[in-house]
Amino acid sequence: MSARSEPVLRAPQSRTKEGPVTYPFSAVLGMADMRLALLLNAVSPAIGGVLVRGEKGTAKSTAVRALAALLPPVRRVVDCRFGCDPAEPDPACPDGPHPAGATAETRPARLVELPVGAAEDRVVGALDLEKAIGEGVRAFEPGLLAAAHRGVLYVDEVNLLHDHLVDLLLDAAAMGRSHVEREGVSVSHAARFLLVGTMNPEEGELRPQLLDRFGLTVEVNASRDPEIRVEVVRRRLAADADPVGFAARWADADAEIAAQVAAARERLPGVRLPDAALRQIAEVCAAFDVDGMRADIVTARTALAHAAWHGRDRVTVDDVRVAARLALPHRRRRDPFDTPGLDEKRLDEALRRAEDAHPDDPDDGGPDDSGPDGGGPTGGGPTGGGPIRDDGPVGGPRGGDGGDSLDQGESGTGEHSTTPDGPAAADNRPQRPVDDRGDGRDAGTAGGQADGADDQVRGGESQPVAVPRGGLRARTLTAPGLGDGVPGRRSRARTGRGRTTGARLPAGRVDALHLPATVRAAAPHQVTRGRLAGPLWLRPEDLREAVREGREGNLVLFVVDASGSMGARQRMVTVKDAVLALLTDAYQRRDKVAVIAFRGADARTLLPATSSVLAASTRLAELPTGGRTPLAEGLLAAVDLLRVERLRDPKRRPLVLIVTDGRATAGPRPLDRAAAAAQVLAATSAACVVVDCETGPVRLNLANRLATQLNAPVHPLTTLTHPTPHPNPRDLAVSVPA
């Protein structure tokens, strides 16, 4: 979808002659945590949205697109582009004011999809600056935030969205309003929506500051149970073969969930949050050392919604436990090398501490008496908060017992019967990832676990992750000249955000008006245009666009010598510390990173270009050393990777960091071949930096020779990092010469 294309409303899973057909929400097998988080936000959008993290092909998008069909329909003022509620119209609506008793209509809740490549004015809306300045008319074209008002805004691959757009989305979701400001002209409109983002962590992480703004986060992984996988494929094929018939067979189950959402919304204002539950929430958030108070507030809102979902009139300890499992894991990240997660033993201990501190509290948040099985007055069903069944055959949902509860105990998982008479299958807990290297080794066994590597749990498996020493910071390296790349924080570039350096004639629509230049262009023509008084008369040819200079993100390519000459224990530890500090710097400056290692007879791409610094540190922890030094092969591997990345992302300028002592010992005439490879790399015009790892009293200065061949600066390894921030960061910035 292009940046200027229309929003997709209720994006279909299948299409028939009659129109789009959405895959039923109740037919999504497993993924209990994801479905629960989505439904709790449907009950209480004030929770702040859901971020769904997981591997490819795990029904993330399918479940989100099916959610809109479960939301209650909305009443809106006819012809209001901002979807105002006739009972409570927005007094600041740009299409208003709406009179009392305005003509209204009912429509389904919308699902609006935001494309990754969307421009800012497509997201928040666009002002016609020519009319605003020349005629004093606030002509406003609504954006995607207006279209999503009172519905669902879905951002697939939210981690690939530009940071400033993510900030805009989260600000609007938090405030319930969208503000558009252009050269002193402003428009504001209501924008209350359920925000859902999905992402694959392999393609990069969101910054912790942005993660914290999402109310809930869930991890999803495909089941490794063959019975579950068979049933998933069976349902998918049945939906593709007969979309209408498949949806009809699940219609009753979807209607039951929709009724339960509506009932929980009505019940929510009457749910009570006792002081005992508040103390439990505070104890848990303090135990996990989360920053700020947003975690406490979101956990409280989630616990209230969970109690309403289950038909209870007050929050219990079980509601707090479920809320903490959904609201806290992503808030524990402090740096790019932390993986989201929650130790449930610590969670239980924190809850017990809160109970022990106030054992006689009348509002102890213990087991409630609102109905049989804690399911409300009726103990189950649409209004009682009973389990949502997910155990039917391909032909439709199966009645009877043994359904899949959306939250069962601490794990939030349930068993799934794949056929009417089939046995229960595996649960929804994150499954052990499959090693994708194809060599049958467990992660971290190649050459032993690296020094400085920590074991971090991801998906139930302990993986070695190289972690930098505390306080170690990298010297800033920048690419030469002025680029046109994606917004970031490293090298100088012409961007849509930053300081204004000039004005130019616009090539198309004006995104950033240069007001003084526009006035200067129009002023000489006012008499000939017949203006005697009043506003300035403007014509399209008068408009001038601001030229702005900011910072861009680069592709930082690490080419690391892992041969025997680098294998001395302390030297490799120092190298990894420096590379990890540079990786942290790349993360903070919104760069992509890639890692190539050369040793033995060839070079290997450990990590293709990605925004995931965590993935790079994991590969670095597994890096073995030893063998000869194929320097030429390492340089040529860098040339090949740059060639591919320039086709994929032509505006992102590369910065190649070659970490080596300059030795070349593999193959015939190794130094001559290395010199020829250096000439090939230099011909790509990529900015290069040679990091000299040579130590000891006897120095061959081969790294300096390589830097001369590449026309690149050379820096001793020990000067690339420093333990504490320098009083003047500019003194530490190094611009790579062209």
mmCIF file with all atom_site columns, N, CA, C and O in Angstrom, residues 426-440:
data_model
loop_
_atom_site.group_PDB
_atom_site.id
_atom_site.type_symbol
_atom_site.label_atom_id
_atom_site.label_alt_id
_atom_site.label_comp_id
_atom_site.label_asym_id
_atom_site.label_entity_id
_atom_site.label_seq_id
_atom_site.pdbx_PDB_ins_code
_atom_site.Cartn_x
_atom_site.Cartn_y
_atom_site.Cartn_z
_atom_site.occupancy
_atom_site.B_iso_or_equiv
_atom_site.pdbx_formal_charge
_atom_site.auth_seq_id
_atom_site.auth_comp_id
_atom_site.auth_asym_id
_atom_site.auth_atom_id
_atom_site.pdbx_PDB_model_num
ATOM 1  N N  . ALA A 1 426 ? -1.499 -29.668 23.021 1.00 0.00 ? 426 ALA A N  1
ATOM 2  C CA . ALA A 1 426 ? -0.550 -28.896 23.842 1.00 0.00 ? 426 ALA A CA 1
ATOM 3  C C  . ALA A 1 426 ? -1.093 -27.511 24.102 1.00 0.00 ? 426 ALA A C  1
ATOM 4  O O  . ALA A 1 426 ? -1.984 -27.034 23.426 1.00 0.00 ? 426 ALA A O  1
ATOM 5  N N  . ASP A 1 427 ? -0.499 -26.857 25.078 1.00 0.00 ? 427 ASP A N  1
ATOM 6  C CA . ASP A 1 427 ? -0.995 -25.542 25.461 1.00 0.00 ? 427 ASP A CA 1
ATOM 7  C C  . ASP A 1 427 ? -0.356 -24.462 24.611 1.00 0.00 ? 427 ASP A C  1
ATOM 8  O O  . ASP A 1 427 ? 0.365  -24.723 23.677 1.00 0.00 ? 427 ASP A O  1
ATOM 9  N N  . ASN A 1 428 ? -0.668 -23.210 24.997 1.00 0.00 ? 428 ASN A N  1
ATOM 10 C CA . ASN A 1 428 ? -0.230 -22.061 24.205 1.00 0.00 ? 428 ASN A CA 1
ATOM 11 C C  . ASN A 1 428 ? 1.033  -21.422 24.728 1.00 0.00 ? 428 ASN A C  1
ATOM 12 O O  . ASN A 1 428 ? 1.365  -20.326 24.331 1.00 0.00 ? 428 ASN A O  1
ATOM 13 N N  . ARG A 1 429 ? 1.706  -22.047 25.695 1.00 0.00 ? 429 ARG A N  1
ATOM 14 C CA . ARG A 1 429 ? 2.918  -21.419 26.203 1.00 0.00 ? 429 ARG A CA 1
ATOM 15 C C  . ARG A 1 429 ? 3.932  -21.276 25.082 1.00 0.00 ? 429 ARG A C  1
ATOM 16 O O  . ARG A 1 429 ? 3.970  -22.085 24.161 1.00 0.00 ? 429 ARG A O  1
ATOM 17 N N  . PRO A 1 430 ? 4.772  -20.233 25.147 1.00 0.00 ? 430 PRO A N  1
ATOM 18 C CA . PRO A 1 430 ? 5.776  -20.034 24.086 1.00 0.00 ? 430 PRO A CA 1
ATOM 19 C C  . PRO A 1 430 ? 6.592  -21.297 23.868 1.00 0.00 ? 430 PRO A C  1
ATOM 20 O O  . PRO A 1 430 ? 7.113  -21.901 24.796 1.00 0.00 ? 430 PRO A O  1
ATOM 21 N N  . GLN A 1 431 ? 6.699  -21.704 22.635 1.00 0.00 ? 431 GLN A N  1
ATOM 22 C CA . GLN A 1 431 ? 7.376  -22.940 22.301 1.00 0.00 ? 431 GLN A CA 1
ATOM 23 C C  . GLN A 1 431 ? 8.871  -22.710 22.088 1.00 0.00 ? 431 GLN A C  1
ATOM 24 O O  . GLN A 1 431 ? 9.322  -21.611 21.798 1.00 0.00 ? 431 GLN A O  1
ATOM 25 N N  . ARG A 1 432 ? 9.631  -23.770 22.209 1.00 0.00 ? 432 ARG A N  1
ATOM 26 C CA . ARG A 1 432 ? 11.079 -23.696 22.013 1.00 0.00 ? 432 ARG A CA 1
ATOM 27 C C  . ARG A 1 432 ? 11.371 -23.362 20.562 1.00 0.00 ? 432 ARG A C  1
ATOM 28 O O  . ARG A 1 432 ? 10.952 -24.071 19.648 1.00 0.00 ? 432 ARG A O  1
ATOM 29 N N  . PRO A 1 433 ? 12.098 -22.273 20.321 1.00 0.00 ? 433 PRO A N  1
ATOM 30 C CA . PRO A 1 433 ? 12.400 -21.912 18.946 1.00 0.00 ? 433 PRO A CA 1
ATOM 31 C C  . PRO A 1 433 ? 13.266 -22.966 18.257 1.00 0.00 ? 433 PRO A C  1
ATOM 32 O O  . PRO A 1 433 ? 14.078 -23.635 18.885 1.00 0.00 ? 433 PRO A O  1
ATOM 33 N N  . VAL A 1 434 ? 13.092 -23.069 16.973 1.00 0.00 ? 434 VAL A N  1
ATOM 34 C CA . VAL A 1 434 ? 13.899 -23.996 16.187 1.00 0.00 ? 434 VAL A CA 1
ATOM 35 C C  . VAL A 1 434 ? 15.164 -23.293 15.740 1.00 0.00 ? 434 VAL A C  1
ATOM 36 O O  . VAL A 1 434 ? 15.123 -22.177 15.233 1.00 0.00 ? 434 VAL A O  1
ATOM 37 N N  . ASP A 1 435 ? 16.306 -23.912 15.981 1.00 0.00 ? 435 ASP A N  1
ATOM 38 C CA . ASP A 1 435 ? 17.572 -23.325 15.546 1.00 0.00 ? 435 ASP A CA 1
ATOM 39 C C  . ASP A 1 435 ? 17.591 -23.266 14.028 1.00 0.00 ? 435 ASP A C  1
ATOM 40 O O  . ASP A 1 435 ? 17.354 -24.249 13.346 1.00 0.00 ? 435 ASP A O  1
ATOM 41 N N  . ASP A 1 436 ? 17.853 -22.068 13.499 1.00 0.00 ? 436 ASP A N  1
ATOM 42 C CA . ASP A 1 436 ? 17.754 -21.867 12.053 1.00 0.00 ? 436 ASP A CA 1
ATOM 43 C C  . ASP A 1 436 ? 19.090 -21.904 11.342 1.00 0.00 ? 436 ASP A C  1
ATOM 44 O O  . ASP A 1 436 ? 19.188 -21.519 10.188 1.00 0.00 ? 436 ASP A O  1
ATOM 45 N N  . ARG A 1 437 ? 20.116 -22.381 12.036 1.00 0.00 ? 437 ARG A N  1
ATOM 46 C CA . ARG A 1 437 ? 21.422 -22.380 11.376 1.00 0.00 ? 437 ARG A CA 1
ATOM 47 C C  . ARG A 1 437 ? 21.644 -23.628 10.546 1.00 0.00 ? 437 ARG A C  1
ATOM 48 O O  . ARG A 1 437 ? 22.543 -23.682 9.723  1.00 0.00 ? 437 ARG A O  1
ATOM 49 N N  . GLY A 1 438 ? 20.814 -24.648 10.809 1.00 0.00 ? 438 GLY A N  1
ATOM 50 C CA . GLY A 1 438 ? 20.883 -25.831 9.975  1.00 0.00 ? 438 GLY A CA 1
ATOM 51 C C  . GLY A 1 438 ? 22.045 -26.749 10.261 1.00 0.00 ? 438 GLY A C  1
ATOM 52 O O  . GLY A 1 438 ? 22.298 -27.692 9.518  1.00 0.00 ? 438 GLY A O  1
ATOM 53 N N  . ASP A 1 439 ? 22.783 -26.508 11.359 1.00 0.00 ? 439 ASP A N  1
ATOM 54 C CA . ASP A 1 439 ? 23.918 -27.368 11.620 1.00 0.00 ? 439 ASP A CA 1
ATOM 55 C C  . ASP A 1 439 ? 23.696 -28.237 12.849 1.00 0.00 ? 439 ASP A C  1
ATOM 56 O O  . ASP A 1 439 ? 24.603 -28.938 13.279 1.00 0.00 ? 439 ASP A O  1
ATOM 57 N N  . GLY A 1 440 ? 22.472 -28.188 13.414 1.00 0.00 ? 440 GLY A N  1
ATOM 58 C CA . GLY A 1 440 ? 22.123 -29.064 14.507 1.00 0.00 ? 440 GLY A CA 1
ATOM 59 C C  . GLY A 1 440 ? 22.702 -28.682 15.840 1.00 0.00 ? 440 GLY A C  1
ATOM 60 O O  . GLY A 1 440 ? 22.522 -29.379 16.822 1.00 0.00 ? 440 GLY A O  1
#
